[in-house]
Each structure stands twice: as structure tokens, then as C-alpha cells.
């Protein structure tokens, strides 16, 4: 498919202070759009000036949450620009699409379209070891009808947001509240898809945890209310002397691309990584016995988030004296070195633009 | 709060053939809007020409499903126009708002605003015993930011859609597929809120059920996978010789206003109505023993939907010979008579515009 291009009359001023960009607040000059309807399929791929979109008040995405998204980043290393495994994002987008009854996209075409957009906007990518350009592909249902049924028409967009370092003062351990009241999702629901509704479901829990002084929540499963699932916007790993464990993809956990990359990285170095059901009680016991060395989260935003404290039903555990663990630190450096192209990563992980 | 009014230059042509209106496809001349931001609270209430809205591509509702809605109808009886318990809708809207971290609205003001809008659009209400004007109040999060956090700004809208009779050829029993793969939600999730994400989660199940020849799905609980919750867009009732049962509001079921009204109506007539956990096995056993007289769904769209057939894991049961039951028929007539103002209902049920 050909990608049309509409040039802006005037470019915006770039933001100089990359440390104070925050996350997802500023947007670049251009965006990518593509429409779907039942007669033509996906069509009208175009790169146009970033601007508001016009939607009928009856557009299905505003009523029935038929929306999915992805998140990845472009990293600058001098004149070189890299994407990290973008094919994985569009593969996952198609899995989300399938669960939400959205027609599939051509994954290879989308990687090419993204590269074209990033190349056009390469001056927006912060020249920084920690700041980067956040990329948000998303699909919204736009049929102007209120019947509860999959939409017949969709809009796919990619917008770009130069974003600051997740940790302004360097990698720092976070405090996590284990959620015992709200449930994110269960097997059979939307949990494995990057669907808007999952995030809507998490808002109240996140707000209440912050009020209690925690920065994120850890979800436990909604059926048995004891198995660990994921952290607000990350997957989670536990380090013992023998192995590194992470909850298996049970049907209610988002299959993180950073999660997958960390598992592959650790395995390639001969580390024992286990994906299985992990109960919160097991973690408390391991901690009591002095066998729990580190906990860390993995995600696109923070890459690695060491967990310094975990709070569950009145019990507080301090992990690794509240300090950054050896493995967390190593993985953060290793993966960011690969993402920024400072080091060669496994085949296909670094896509130069 | 004062409601501003912006007049259209030209009114649209009304649709004459009310039997072929379908549902939620046509919209009237005007809509109600109101904005929220953290400094001013809810403000700028206005009735303006129905038109597209302009949203930044980063508007939170397009990414994180922070949207809720309501649904009710205006009924015409000659020159008289009635709303059915609109206060209940705005009460529920506030409960949905609370769960989704959306600031509360003034319920009384909203009823007044709705009456003003309906009065202005009264010519759009079909003059029909079965067609009516569907009313869709909804709230969307509009902060132009990608951080996963409750939005600081919102847009509340009410749009109106003249809609045809749910049953074109009169009340007819439906075939229902008991969903054994997908889960709508569980306690601790968004199930009790009228949130977009719940409907997104239901689409695939609904599509697969339709492919198998069923018109709706019956959700069973996501924890034990055996207790009956609700039908796609309705609550559900079971009639035996002794009593009328419906699943209790367990924390994952939408508290339907038609459900509530039917319970109140039946109780006021001395009928025994029980709200409790009901397993699908119990229903199959009751049917086997010849004790299951009727099943019906309740909702704003169809009012009462007699269920003629239920299919669960290979077992098909035919209810009341696939015919409309006595109680279903009675309740349909009774409630529609009240809604259309052909009969006086309990205090506060009929709000004349």
C-alpha cells in the first residue's frame, strides 16, 4: 500500500529540555493514519500533520470500548536511530485485534509505515541516554451506531511523543501495593489484549494505592485471589538463589515484549528462568526464609523497575534492603545498551531507521 | 447551572417509517454537552446542533477506555411524552463514574437538562406503540495525555436516536447460548458499572454465538464458572411454580433499572421474587423435573425478552415449548403500558415532559 504524505506549513518548535518532558504530553509534527471499512479493507494509509480528529458522537469507540493500542520507543544514539523489536508490537496488535473483533493489519507493512514516520520525525527523538520517542499505535472503532456489535469501520493511528527518562534521578526501587479488593481481569476476559478497558479497570486501584504512598499495584488473580499476575503497567520477576521466576501467561496476563526479551536474555546467559503460577504466599515465605533476593518489573516505559517494598494485607516486606539488586541493575544496563544501540543485541532486536 | 442554547439553521427531515428505524442509527437535531475540568468542575452546559466532535488523538478515552454511558427512552402517547425513571439512570451514572474515577454529576440537574432536551426534540419521538426515542447519556475522558491515570477533564454528552420496535413482529422468544469460554467480568472488576470495556469484552462471544444461530449469550461467573450472571444486554429471570428468581447483584452484574422495576412490580402484586445465586446446573435440573415454567430477560432495549431456548455445553433445553410465557407476556404489557403512560405506574416512574 502506498503511503500518502501531506506536508505541514510550519513545523512546531522542538522541546529542548528533555529531562522535563514527562510522559506522553507532547506530540510531534506528524501522525500516521489508516482507515478500514468492510468494502475496501485497510486503506488510505497517510502521514499527515498532527491534529485533532473529528468523530461522530455516536462513534462506537466512545461507547463500547472497542479500542486497542501498542507502545514502543525510538532511541537515538548520535545520528543513529533504533526501534526495539517493532515486529513484536504489531504481532501483539493483531492478537489484540482478534480478541476485540477488529480486522487484522499487515504486520510487515506496519513496520515499514512506522519506519517511514520515524525517519520523517527523527529530529524529535531526544539526544539522550534516557529520554526517547514514545510511539503509540492504536485502533479505534468508528461506526456511528449504538448497537452493541463489532464496528464495521476503524481508524488506525500512530502518534509520537518525545518522553523524558522514567527515572529522573537514575534507577530507583519502587513501593508496590498488592491489590486485594479490585481485580484487573480473569481468564476468558480481555487481559491478554492491550485493550482500553483493562486500563480503565485499573484506575481506581492505582489512585487508592497512590493515596497510601505506593507507586504501583500488583494484581493477583481474580479467581483464586492468590496467584500473582502483573504490576500496573509491567510484568514482574522474582529472583532467588536458584532461579528467576515470573508468572506464566495464564490467559489473564499481558504478554509483555520486555518480559519476553528479559527471559530470552537471561536464558541465553545460562540463567534458569521459570514461568509458572506463583502465589503471593510463596513470595512471603521465600522472603521470610531469606531466599528472596530481588523483585523487578519489566515494561516498555521503565524497562526494569526494581521493587524495594511489597505490601500485602498488612504485611510489608522489604526486598534486598530496599536497594537495587544486582540482576535488576545488570538487566537495565544490558537492555538499554541494546535499545540505544550501544551494544549489539540478538538478531532482529535492533531495527535501525 | 444555566443551559446555553445554540439554534440550528435548518432542521433535519424526520424519519417517517418508524418500523424501519432500527436501533441507534439516526440522531436528532440537537445534543446536550457539558464539560468538566479540575478548576471549574462541571460547567458550560449547552444544547447545540448535533454534529461531530473534535478530539486530540491523545484523548484518554481513545486509549484507556475511561468512558461510561447510560441508556433510557422517551415514549410518546398522543401529545404526551414520558421518561421512565430517569433519576435512576443518573444515579447509576454516578455509581459508574465513581468506579471509573470520573467526578460525580448533579443528578437532579441532569434530569432537568434531559427534560429540556427532550422537550426541544419532542417531534422526534415516534408516534408509535413500540418505537421510541432512545436516549444515550455518556461521559468520555478527554485529557490529551498518555499517562495511565484518571483524566483531569471530561465531556458529558446526551444524544438522541429515534429507534424502532425491538420486536418488529411482536414479542418473540429468543435462543440463548450459555457462554463457557469467555468471561464478561468478575467481582472487583468493572461489571457493576456501565463502562465501555464491559461491552468490548462481550463482542467476540456475541459474534460466535450468532454464528451458531443464537441471538444472545448468557454469562456465567468467571470464578466458579457455574453461577448465572446476566444476558448480553439484559438481566435474567427464571419462573417456577413457587417463585420468580433472578441472580443477586453479586458485584459483577449490572444493576438493571428494568430488573429493579420488574422486581418491584412483581412484589407489589404479592409475587415471591428471590434474588440469590443460581447455578446453571440448578436451572437444567429444574427443567428436567418439569418445574421451570419461564425464562425471560429484562432491559431497556427489549423491556422483556422471553427465552425459548437455552444451550449449555451440548445440552439444549426448550423452555415453555419455545413459546411466550404467561408472566413474560403480562410483564411486557404491564411495563410498556406504564412506560407509554397508558396506565398509571408507581410514584415517580413516569416523568412527563
XYZ file of C-alpha atoms in Angstrom:
706
model
C 0.000 0.000 0.000
C 1.229 3.445 -0.899
C 1.540 5.953 1.936
C 0.337 9.432 1.065
C 2.066 12.418 2.613
C 0.627 15.786 3.462
C 3.224 18.348 4.489
C 2.708 20.855 7.303
C 3.093 24.506 6.552
C 5.150 25.135 9.626
C 6.960 22.776 11.984
C 6.485 23.081 15.751
C 9.336 24.123 17.969
C 11.144 21.112 19.437
C 11.395 20.846 23.201
C 14.968 21.365 24.352
C 14.804 20.291 27.986
C 14.450 16.534 27.502
C 14.629 15.822 31.232
C 11.356 17.602 31.857
C 9.351 16.132 29.004
C 7.383 13.848 31.291
C 5.492 11.060 29.533
C 3.011 11.290 26.671
C 2.324 15.017 26.923
C 3.957 16.463 23.808
C 3.378 15.289 20.282
C 5.395 15.643 17.114
C 4.566 17.301 13.800
C 3.064 14.312 12.039
C 0.923 11.265 12.598
C 0.128 8.136 10.612
C -3.474 7.227 9.806
C -5.161 4.349 8.011
C -8.847 3.537 7.652
C -10.762 0.288 7.485
C -14.169 -0.391 6.113
C -15.832 -3.639 5.122
C -15.771 -2.955 1.384
C -12.169 -1.802 0.984
C -10.376 -3.334 3.956
C -7.498 -1.264 5.343
C -6.871 1.646 3.020
C -5.847 5.275 2.699
C -2.556 4.969 4.590
C -1.283 8.504 5.105
C 1.128 10.645 7.053
C -0.467 13.988 7.853
C 0.097 16.931 10.213
C -0.653 16.039 13.848
C -4.062 17.494 14.542
C -7.395 16.827 16.191
C -9.665 14.212 14.660
C -13.357 14.630 14.030
C -15.667 11.901 15.345
C -19.433 11.494 15.404
C -20.731 11.468 19.000
C -22.111 8.008 18.203
C -18.676 6.599 17.238
C -18.526 3.157 18.805
C -15.151 3.707 20.496
C -16.754 6.371 22.695
C -19.403 3.934 23.960
C -18.267 0.313 23.901
C -14.515 0.472 24.454
C -13.668 -1.185 21.161
C -10.128 0.200 21.188
C -6.685 -1.389 21.378
C -3.198 0.079 21.475
C 0.507 -0.621 21.453
C 3.505 1.128 22.953
C 7.144 1.136 21.906
C 10.005 3.594 21.583
C 12.569 5.010 19.180
C 16.040 5.520 20.667
C 18.727 7.905 19.446
C 22.442 7.154 19.582
C 24.226 10.052 17.884
C 22.979 10.027 14.301
C 21.643 6.536 14.571
C 18.028 5.774 15.445
C 16.766 2.385 16.592
C 13.434 0.691 17.162
C 13.310 -2.257 19.550
C 11.561 -5.359 18.126
C 8.735 -3.398 16.447
C 7.534 -6.585 14.700
C 6.570 -7.949 18.130
C 4.339 -4.950 18.759
C 2.412 -5.378 15.545
C 2.120 -9.128 16.161
C 0.607 -8.376 19.533
C -1.603 -5.705 17.979
C -3.068 -8.409 15.769
C -3.704 -10.651 18.770
C -5.469 -7.742 20.495
C -7.387 -7.040 17.290
C -8.560 -10.634 17.144
C -9.842 -10.604 20.733
C -11.688 -7.305 20.147
C -13.148 -8.338 16.743
C -11.014 -5.751 14.904
C -9.795 -6.853 11.454
C -6.090 -7.812 11.274
C -3.429 -5.467 9.956
C -0.480 -6.352 7.701
C 2.311 -6.542 10.277
C 5.174 -6.084 7.818
C 3.514 -3.096 6.208
C 3.005 -1.532 9.621
C 6.704 -1.883 10.499
C 7.569 -0.179 7.203
C 4.998 2.569 7.773
C 6.361 3.152 11.256
C 9.947 3.362 9.959
C 8.843 5.938 7.406
C 7.114 8.035 10.063
C 10.068 7.787 12.471
C 12.513 8.726 9.735
C 10.451 11.830 8.973
C 10.351 12.735 12.666
C 13.890 11.722 13.617
C 14.756 15.222 14.807
C 12.129 14.804 17.517
C 13.964 11.873 19.108
C 15.735 13.194 22.211
C 19.515 13.033 22.041
C 19.752 11.455 25.441
C 20.822 8.282 27.187
C 17.472 8.013 28.908
C 14.863 10.088 27.105
C 13.342 8.641 23.929
C 10.485 8.976 21.493
C 7.418 7.104 22.697
C 5.383 5.556 19.878
C 1.672 4.923 20.296
C -0.066 2.896 17.588
C -3.794 2.441 18.306
C -7.049 1.417 16.675
C -10.500 2.856 17.385
C -13.929 1.667 16.242
C -15.697 4.463 14.370
C -19.071 3.163 13.162
C -21.607 5.876 14.058
C -24.055 3.359 15.567
C -25.165 2.410 19.049
C -25.976 -1.268 18.541
C -23.632 -3.453 20.613
C -21.842 -5.193 17.763
C -18.323 -5.072 16.322
C -17.878 -1.907 14.303
C -17.652 -2.155 10.527
C -15.148 0.688 10.272
C -11.940 1.543 12.118
C -9.222 4.153 12.288
C -5.631 3.104 12.986
C -3.292 5.863 14.103
C 0.313 6.201 15.175
C 1.214 9.234 17.244
C 4.658 10.095 18.601
C 5.582 11.688 21.900
C 9.105 12.688 22.939
C 9.250 11.483 26.525
C 11.692 12.045 29.380
C 13.571 9.463 31.414
C 11.281 7.282 33.536
C 13.683 7.689 36.435
C 14.772 11.317 36.557
C 17.395 10.620 39.206
C 18.524 7.249 37.936
C 17.137 3.767 38.542
C 15.299 3.643 41.893
C 13.331 0.930 43.722
C 9.580 1.339 43.904
C 6.983 0.516 46.556
C 4.196 -1.791 45.468
C 0.753 -2.395 46.955
C -0.676 -5.869 46.432
C -4.281 -5.246 45.403
C -6.730 -7.325 47.441
C -10.012 -5.601 46.537
C -10.073 -4.820 42.833
C -9.449 -7.288 40.019
C -7.920 -6.390 36.672
C -9.326 -9.276 34.663
C -9.639 -13.065 34.603
C -9.029 -15.816 32.059
C -11.693 -15.538 29.357
C -11.657 -11.739 29.623
C -9.574 -9.123 27.823
C -6.434 -9.456 29.984
C -4.125 -10.750 27.259
C -5.120 -7.935 24.902
C -3.855 -4.374 25.120
C -7.436 -3.118 25.270
C -8.556 0.206 26.725
C -10.965 -1.441 29.157
C -8.162 -3.175 31.066
C -6.642 0.182 31.890
C -9.981 1.744 32.819
C -10.418 -1.129 35.274
C -7.070 -0.333 36.889
C -7.540 3.395 37.547
C -9.303 3.264 40.908
C -6.905 0.735 42.334
C -3.933 2.828 41.199
C -5.380 6.013 42.713
C -6.080 4.322 46.053
C -2.581 2.796 46.142
C -1.008 6.183 45.478
C -3.051 7.689 48.307
C -1.483 5.054 50.569
C 2.012 6.005 49.374
C 2.662 3.283 46.811
C 3.671 3.915 43.239
C 2.113 0.837 41.632
C -0.230 -2.052 42.372
C 0.459 -5.742 41.969
C -2.572 -7.615 40.662
C -3.417 -11.034 41.998
C -5.713 -13.370 40.089
C -9.452 -12.828 40.242
C -10.413 -16.493 40.590
C -8.325 -17.851 43.482
C -7.267 -14.405 44.695
C -3.776 -15.630 45.444
C -1.687 -16.047 42.305
C 0.456 -13.160 41.160
C -0.392 -11.688 37.769
C 1.252 -8.402 36.842
C 2.070 -4.922 38.090
C 0.082 -1.865 36.913
C 1.986 -1.356 33.688
C 4.627 -4.081 33.924
C 5.235 -7.803 34.197
C 7.016 -8.993 37.335
C 10.012 -11.210 38.120
C 11.294 -12.749 41.365
C 14.928 -13.685 41.911
C 16.033 -16.456 44.295
C 19.422 -18.097 44.582
C 18.314 -20.932 42.323
C 16.218 -19.301 39.681
C 14.371 -16.320 38.296
C 10.600 -16.757 38.277
C 7.787 -14.918 36.547
C 4.058 -15.704 36.360
C 3.184 -17.874 33.377
C 0.981 -16.411 30.636
C -2.179 -17.850 32.085
C -4.772 -16.154 29.919
C -5.167 -13.043 32.022
C -1.667 -11.535 31.814
C -0.394 -9.190 29.150
C 2.438 -10.868 27.210
C 4.995 -8.098 27.582
C 7.670 -7.680 24.934
C 10.168 -6.546 27.563
C 9.147 -9.632 29.609
C 9.834 -11.869 26.625
C 13.150 -10.134 25.894
C 14.328 -10.412 29.508
C 13.512 -14.134 29.566
C 15.398 -14.663 26.307
C 18.343 -12.601 27.512
C 18.617 -14.460 30.826
C 18.276 -17.860 29.173
C 20.949 -17.019 26.599
C 23.288 -16.405 29.507
C 22.529 -19.770 31.020
C 20.311 -18.469 33.824
C 17.399 -20.615 34.941
C 14.138 -18.808 34.200
C 10.862 -20.392 35.221
C 7.396 -19.350 34.063
C 4.760 -20.780 36.376
C 1.967 -19.990 38.830
C 3.387 -18.078 41.785
C 1.255 -17.371 44.837
C 1.722 -14.280 46.943
C 2.087 -16.558 49.992
C 5.024 -18.305 48.328
C 6.780 -14.971 47.897
C 6.148 -14.005 51.530
C 7.540 -17.371 52.653
C 10.624 -17.066 50.453
C 11.212 -13.643 51.938
C 10.792 -14.941 55.498
C 13.318 -17.655 54.820
C 15.760 -15.111 53.412
C 15.602 -16.700 49.962
C 14.055 -13.827 48.045
C 16.905 -11.798 46.579
C 15.252 -9.385 44.175
C 11.937 -8.406 42.638
C 11.717 -6.331 39.486
C 9.121 -5.239 36.983
C 9.583 -5.133 33.211
C 7.879 -2.853 30.730
C 8.423 -0.501 27.812
C 8.154 2.646 29.928
C 10.646 1.873 32.719
C 12.462 -1.087 31.108
C 13.335 -2.511 34.558
C 11.772 -1.354 37.830
C 13.441 -2.744 40.937
C 10.868 -3.356 43.678
C 12.066 -2.231 47.100
C 8.914 -2.899 49.061
C 5.809 -5.032 48.782
C 2.715 -4.537 50.935
C 0.104 -7.295 51.213
C -2.835 -7.342 53.622
C -0.988 -5.599 56.434
C 2.349 -7.283 55.852
C 5.190 -5.213 54.499
C 8.268 -6.850 53.093
C 11.472 -5.026 52.261
C 13.297 -6.603 49.348
C 17.092 -6.503 49.134
C 17.176 -3.836 51.871
C 15.162 -1.575 49.597
C 18.123 -1.303 47.246
C 18.589 -2.019 43.571
C 19.541 -5.655 43.113
C 22.475 -6.906 41.107
C 20.382 -8.622 38.462
C 17.939 -5.715 38.119
C 20.836 -3.359 37.616
C 22.571 -5.656 35.149
C 19.389 -6.189 33.105
C 18.593 -2.485 32.998
C 22.045 -1.654 31.654
C 22.123 -4.585 29.271
C 18.721 -3.940 27.739
C 19.066 -0.168 27.476
C 22.507 -0.660 25.869
C 20.837 -2.833 23.247
C 17.858 -0.494 22.807
C 20.083 2.544 22.305
C 22.381 0.563 20.010
C 25.388 0.944 22.279
C 25.787 -2.831 22.161
C 24.814 -5.435 19.605
C 21.683 -7.351 20.573
C 20.270 -10.674 19.369
C 19.231 -10.958 15.732
C 16.229 -8.758 14.886
C 16.050 -6.851 18.167
C 17.566 -3.645 16.797
C 15.843 -2.150 13.793
C 17.767 0.837 12.522
C 15.799 3.653 10.919
C -26.398 25.882 36.172
C -27.749 27.733 33.177
C -28.069 25.763 29.924
C -26.977 27.683 26.843
C -28.768 27.062 23.577
C -27.397 27.320 20.088
C -30.039 27.050 17.379
C -29.548 25.134 14.139
C -30.067 26.958 10.887
C -32.067 24.149 9.397
C -33.759 21.142 10.952
C -33.210 17.669 9.532
C -36.042 15.783 7.932
C -37.736 13.414 10.389
C -37.887 9.743 9.524
C -41.428 8.701 8.739
C -41.179 4.924 8.645
C -40.734 4.246 12.358
C -40.825 0.482 11.896
C -37.580 0.515 9.958
C -35.606 2.838 12.180
C -33.519 0.033 13.628
C -31.588 0.914 16.771
C -29.166 3.792 17.382
C -28.597 4.691 13.735
C -30.334 8.038 13.330
C -29.788 11.065 15.514
C -31.902 14.129 16.168
C -31.164 17.821 15.571
C -29.621 18.643 18.928
C -27.372 17.231 21.621
C -26.550 18.198 25.195
C -22.931 18.803 26.226
C -21.203 19.704 29.473
C -17.502 19.905 30.277
C -15.503 19.125 33.381
C -12.096 20.335 34.382
C -10.369 20.333 37.741
C -10.537 24.101 38.233
C -14.177 24.727 37.326
C -15.857 21.386 37.922
C -18.759 20.601 35.588
C -19.519 23.683 33.535
C -20.656 25.051 30.185
C -23.896 23.058 29.966
C -25.247 23.602 26.481
C -27.680 22.321 23.895
C -26.170 22.624 20.442
C -26.771 21.247 16.937
C -25.921 17.541 16.661
C -22.528 17.424 14.986
C -19.134 15.735 15.055
C -16.849 16.475 17.971
C -13.169 17.308 17.679
C -10.759 15.290 19.827
C -6.977 15.226 20.119
C -5.615 11.818 19.028
C -4.150 11.572 22.538
C -7.568 11.968 24.245
C -7.582 9.423 27.052
C -10.937 7.894 26.093
C -9.376 6.640 22.850
C -6.631 4.769 24.729
C -7.666 3.695 28.211
C -11.403 3.123 27.980
C -12.274 5.739 30.577
C -15.842 6.022 29.306
C -19.232 5.258 30.843
C -22.751 5.508 29.480
C -26.425 5.208 30.245
C -29.452 4.236 28.189
C -33.108 5.133 28.575
C -36.055 6.085 26.382
C -38.700 8.726 25.825
C -42.157 7.385 24.964
C -44.939 9.179 23.123
C -48.622 8.726 23.878
C -50.524 11.157 21.674
C -49.364 14.615 22.742
C -47.906 13.339 25.955
C -44.259 12.377 26.342
C -42.881 10.295 29.192
C -39.490 9.337 30.562
C -39.230 6.170 32.645
C -37.423 6.650 35.991
C -34.686 8.924 34.584
C -33.434 9.646 38.119
C -32.366 6.000 38.358
C -30.200 6.374 35.257
C -28.341 9.362 36.599
C -27.921 7.653 39.981
C -26.362 4.705 38.211
C -24.261 7.054 36.097
C -22.768 8.387 39.316
C -22.011 4.870 40.526
C -20.297 4.151 37.191
C -18.455 7.471 37.460
C -17.183 6.554 40.900
C -15.828 3.185 39.746
C -14.091 4.793 36.757
C -12.679 7.762 38.738
C -14.919 10.226 36.868
C -16.181 13.155 39.005
C -19.854 12.942 40.048
C -22.619 14.822 38.267
C -25.574 16.626 39.847
C -28.316 14.031 39.310
C -31.235 16.437 39.678
C -29.702 18.913 37.290
C -29.156 16.146 34.760
C -32.826 15.107 34.900
C -33.810 18.731 34.295
C -31.302 19.091 31.459
C -32.607 15.904 29.864
C -36.225 17.099 30.124
C -35.247 20.355 28.434
C -33.524 18.489 25.604
C -36.421 16.046 25.171
C -38.947 18.860 25.153
C -36.986 20.604 22.399
C -36.846 17.353 20.398
C -40.324 16.037 21.159
C -41.277 15.945 17.475
C -38.581 13.306 17.003
C -40.285 10.850 19.335
C -42.045 8.253 17.191
C -45.816 8.252 17.462
C -45.941 4.533 17.948
C -46.879 1.870 20.449
C -43.498 0.234 20.102
C -40.978 2.659 18.628
C -39.493 5.282 20.939
C -36.690 7.802 21.301
C -33.556 6.169 22.651
C -31.538 8.455 24.938
C -27.792 7.962 25.341
C -26.056 9.983 28.051
C -22.301 9.268 28.196
C -19.054 10.608 29.592
C -15.637 10.462 27.936
C -12.183 11.298 29.348
C -10.541 13.981 27.215
C -7.160 14.828 28.748
C -4.682 14.868 25.842
C -2.123 12.735 27.728
C -0.920 9.162 27.555
C -0.014 8.563 31.203
C -2.255 5.856 32.703
C -4.062 7.990 35.252
C -7.594 9.310 35.644
C -8.177 12.174 33.250
C -8.485 15.681 34.646
C -11.075 16.720 32.060
C -14.261 15.133 30.766
C -17.045 15.672 28.282
C -20.591 14.596 29.139
C -22.987 14.290 26.223
C -26.579 13.275 25.648
C -27.527 12.186 22.153
C -30.962 11.052 20.996
C -31.864 8.378 18.500
C -35.397 7.575 17.305
C -35.425 3.792 17.362
C -37.802 1.191 16.016
C -39.568 -1.574 17.886
C -37.184 -4.201 19.275
C -39.546 -6.897 18.058
C -40.717 -5.961 14.597
C -43.253 -8.757 14.507
C -44.334 -8.605 18.126
C -42.840 -10.196 21.234
C -40.923 -13.362 20.309
C -38.867 -15.884 22.296
C -35.105 -15.821 21.763
C -32.426 -18.520 21.678
C -29.605 -18.096 24.148
C -26.116 -19.615 24.202
C -24.599 -20.121 27.641
C -21.034 -18.850 27.283
C -18.495 -21.344 28.598
C -15.279 -19.875 27.161
C -15.315 -16.114 27.548
C -15.919 -14.189 30.759
C -17.550 -10.779 30.949
C -16.084 -9.700 34.271
C -15.678 -10.781 37.899
C -16.257 -9.213 41.306
C -13.663 -6.480 41.802
C -13.794 -5.576 38.105
C -15.989 -3.135 36.194
C -19.076 -5.372 35.939
C -21.397 -3.248 38.042
C -20.529 -0.109 36.050
C -21.896 0.722 32.623
C -18.351 1.054 31.296
C -17.291 0.713 27.678
C -14.787 -2.043 28.449
C -17.504 -4.468 29.579
C -19.103 -4.274 26.167
C -15.785 -4.594 24.330
C -15.218 -7.790 26.315
C -18.554 -9.180 25.132
C -18.186 -8.673 21.368
C -16.350 -11.860 20.441
C -18.646 -14.061 22.470
C -21.688 -12.430 20.895
C -20.315 -12.872 17.365
C -19.501 -16.542 17.944
C -22.943 -17.172 19.454
C -24.628 -15.568 16.448
C -22.588 -17.749 14.113
C -24.025 -20.750 15.978
C -27.569 -19.403 15.500
C -28.195 -17.807 18.877
C -29.293 -14.239 19.399
C -27.671 -13.592 22.782
C -25.236 -15.112 25.249
C -25.823 -15.865 28.902
C -22.764 -15.101 31.019
C -21.804 -17.393 33.852
C -19.489 -16.203 36.611
C -15.746 -16.066 35.969
C -14.703 -17.504 39.331
C -16.688 -20.713 39.788
C -17.826 -20.877 36.182
C -21.256 -22.060 37.180
C -23.396 -19.242 38.569
C -25.632 -17.338 36.205
C -24.897 -13.628 35.827
C -26.652 -11.809 33.003
C -27.536 -11.963 29.329
C -25.652 -9.838 26.753
C -27.645 -6.682 27.281
C -30.202 -7.816 29.850
C -30.709 -9.230 33.325
C -32.377 -12.618 33.546
C -35.293 -14.125 35.480
C -36.472 -17.716 35.995
C -40.063 -18.621 36.804
C -41.043 -21.748 38.735
C -44.376 -22.624 40.291
C -43.246 -21.295 43.645
C -41.244 -18.226 42.850
C -39.513 -15.952 40.387
C -35.722 -15.959 40.729
C -33.011 -13.691 39.442
C -29.262 -13.634 40.162
C -28.387 -11.415 43.113
C -26.284 -8.311 42.487
C -23.052 -10.046 43.353
C -20.550 -7.390 42.358
C -20.200 -8.448 38.741
C -23.739 -7.896 37.461
C -25.135 -4.672 36.052
C -27.960 -3.415 38.293
C -30.586 -3.010 35.601
C -33.332 -0.443 36.062
C -35.812 -2.674 34.232
C -34.649 -5.517 36.520
C -35.353 -3.382 39.576
C -38.723 -2.246 38.228
C -39.817 -5.794 37.420
C -38.897 -6.957 40.929
C -40.827 -4.064 42.467
C -43.805 -4.676 40.192
C -43.950 -8.391 40.973
C -43.563 -7.839 44.709
C -46.292 -5.195 44.747
C -48.593 -7.847 43.325
C -47.701 -10.276 46.062
C -45.485 -12.489 43.927
C -42.479 -14.133 45.559
C -39.287 -12.798 43.997
C -35.943 -14.158 45.122
C -32.534 -12.635 44.395
C -29.807 -15.205 45.007
C -27.007 -17.223 43.442
C -28.418 -19.503 40.772
C -26.250 -22.135 39.116
C -26.758 -23.230 35.552
C -26.986 -26.832 36.810
C -29.908 -25.856 39.033
C -31.770 -24.485 36.029
C -31.096 -27.634 33.991
C -32.361 -29.770 36.882
C -35.495 -27.654 37.326
C -36.150 -28.040 33.630
C -35.636 -31.809 33.764
C -38.105 -32.059 36.624
C -40.633 -30.010 34.686
C -40.500 -27.208 37.238
C -39.078 -24.465 35.049
C -42.011 -22.559 33.623
C -40.467 -19.484 32.019
C -37.221 -17.639 31.475
C -37.121 -14.006 30.453
C -34.593 -11.212 30.120
C -35.146 -7.607 31.162
C -33.544 -4.492 29.710
C -34.215 -1.038 28.360
C -33.990 -2.091 24.724
C -36.402 -5.043 24.657
C -38.183 -4.463 28.017
C -38.949 -8.194 28.345
C -37.362 -10.918 26.218
C -38.916 -14.345 26.629
C -36.277 -17.064 26.319
C -37.430 -20.021 24.247
C -34.214 -21.995 24.226
C -31.050 -22.291 26.271
C -27.943 -24.118 25.078
C -25.245 -25.123 27.563
C -22.258 -27.354 26.800
C -24.098 -29.571 24.356
C -27.402 -29.607 26.212
C -30.335 -27.778 24.712
C -33.387 -27.007 26.761
C -36.652 -25.769 25.344
C -38.494 -23.513 27.747
C -42.297 -23.390 27.803
C -42.396 -25.184 24.425
C -40.481 -22.272 22.933
C -43.496 -20.051 23.451
C -44.024 -16.769 25.256
C -44.885 -17.452 28.877
C -47.814 -16.011 30.740
C -45.717 -13.954 33.129
C -43.382 -12.675 30.415
C -46.347 -11.565 28.386
C -48.056 -9.961 31.352
C -44.920 -8.085 32.420
C -44.236 -6.855 28.898
C -47.725 -5.427 28.587
C -47.772 -4.039 32.108
C -44.407 -2.290 31.891
C -44.877 -0.915 28.369
C -48.334 0.365 29.397
C -46.638 2.259 32.228
C -43.753 3.478 30.064
C -46.083 4.796 27.378
C -48.354 6.315 30.017
C -51.339 4.179 29.024
C -51.626 3.155 32.656
C -50.619 4.832 35.888
C -47.417 3.426 37.363
C -45.941 3.624 40.859
C -44.959 7.041 42.215
C -42.040 8.586 40.312
C -41.861 6.039 37.497
C -43.487 8.254 34.898
C -41.873 11.622 34.339
C -43.909 13.677 31.920
C -42.063 16.110 29.669
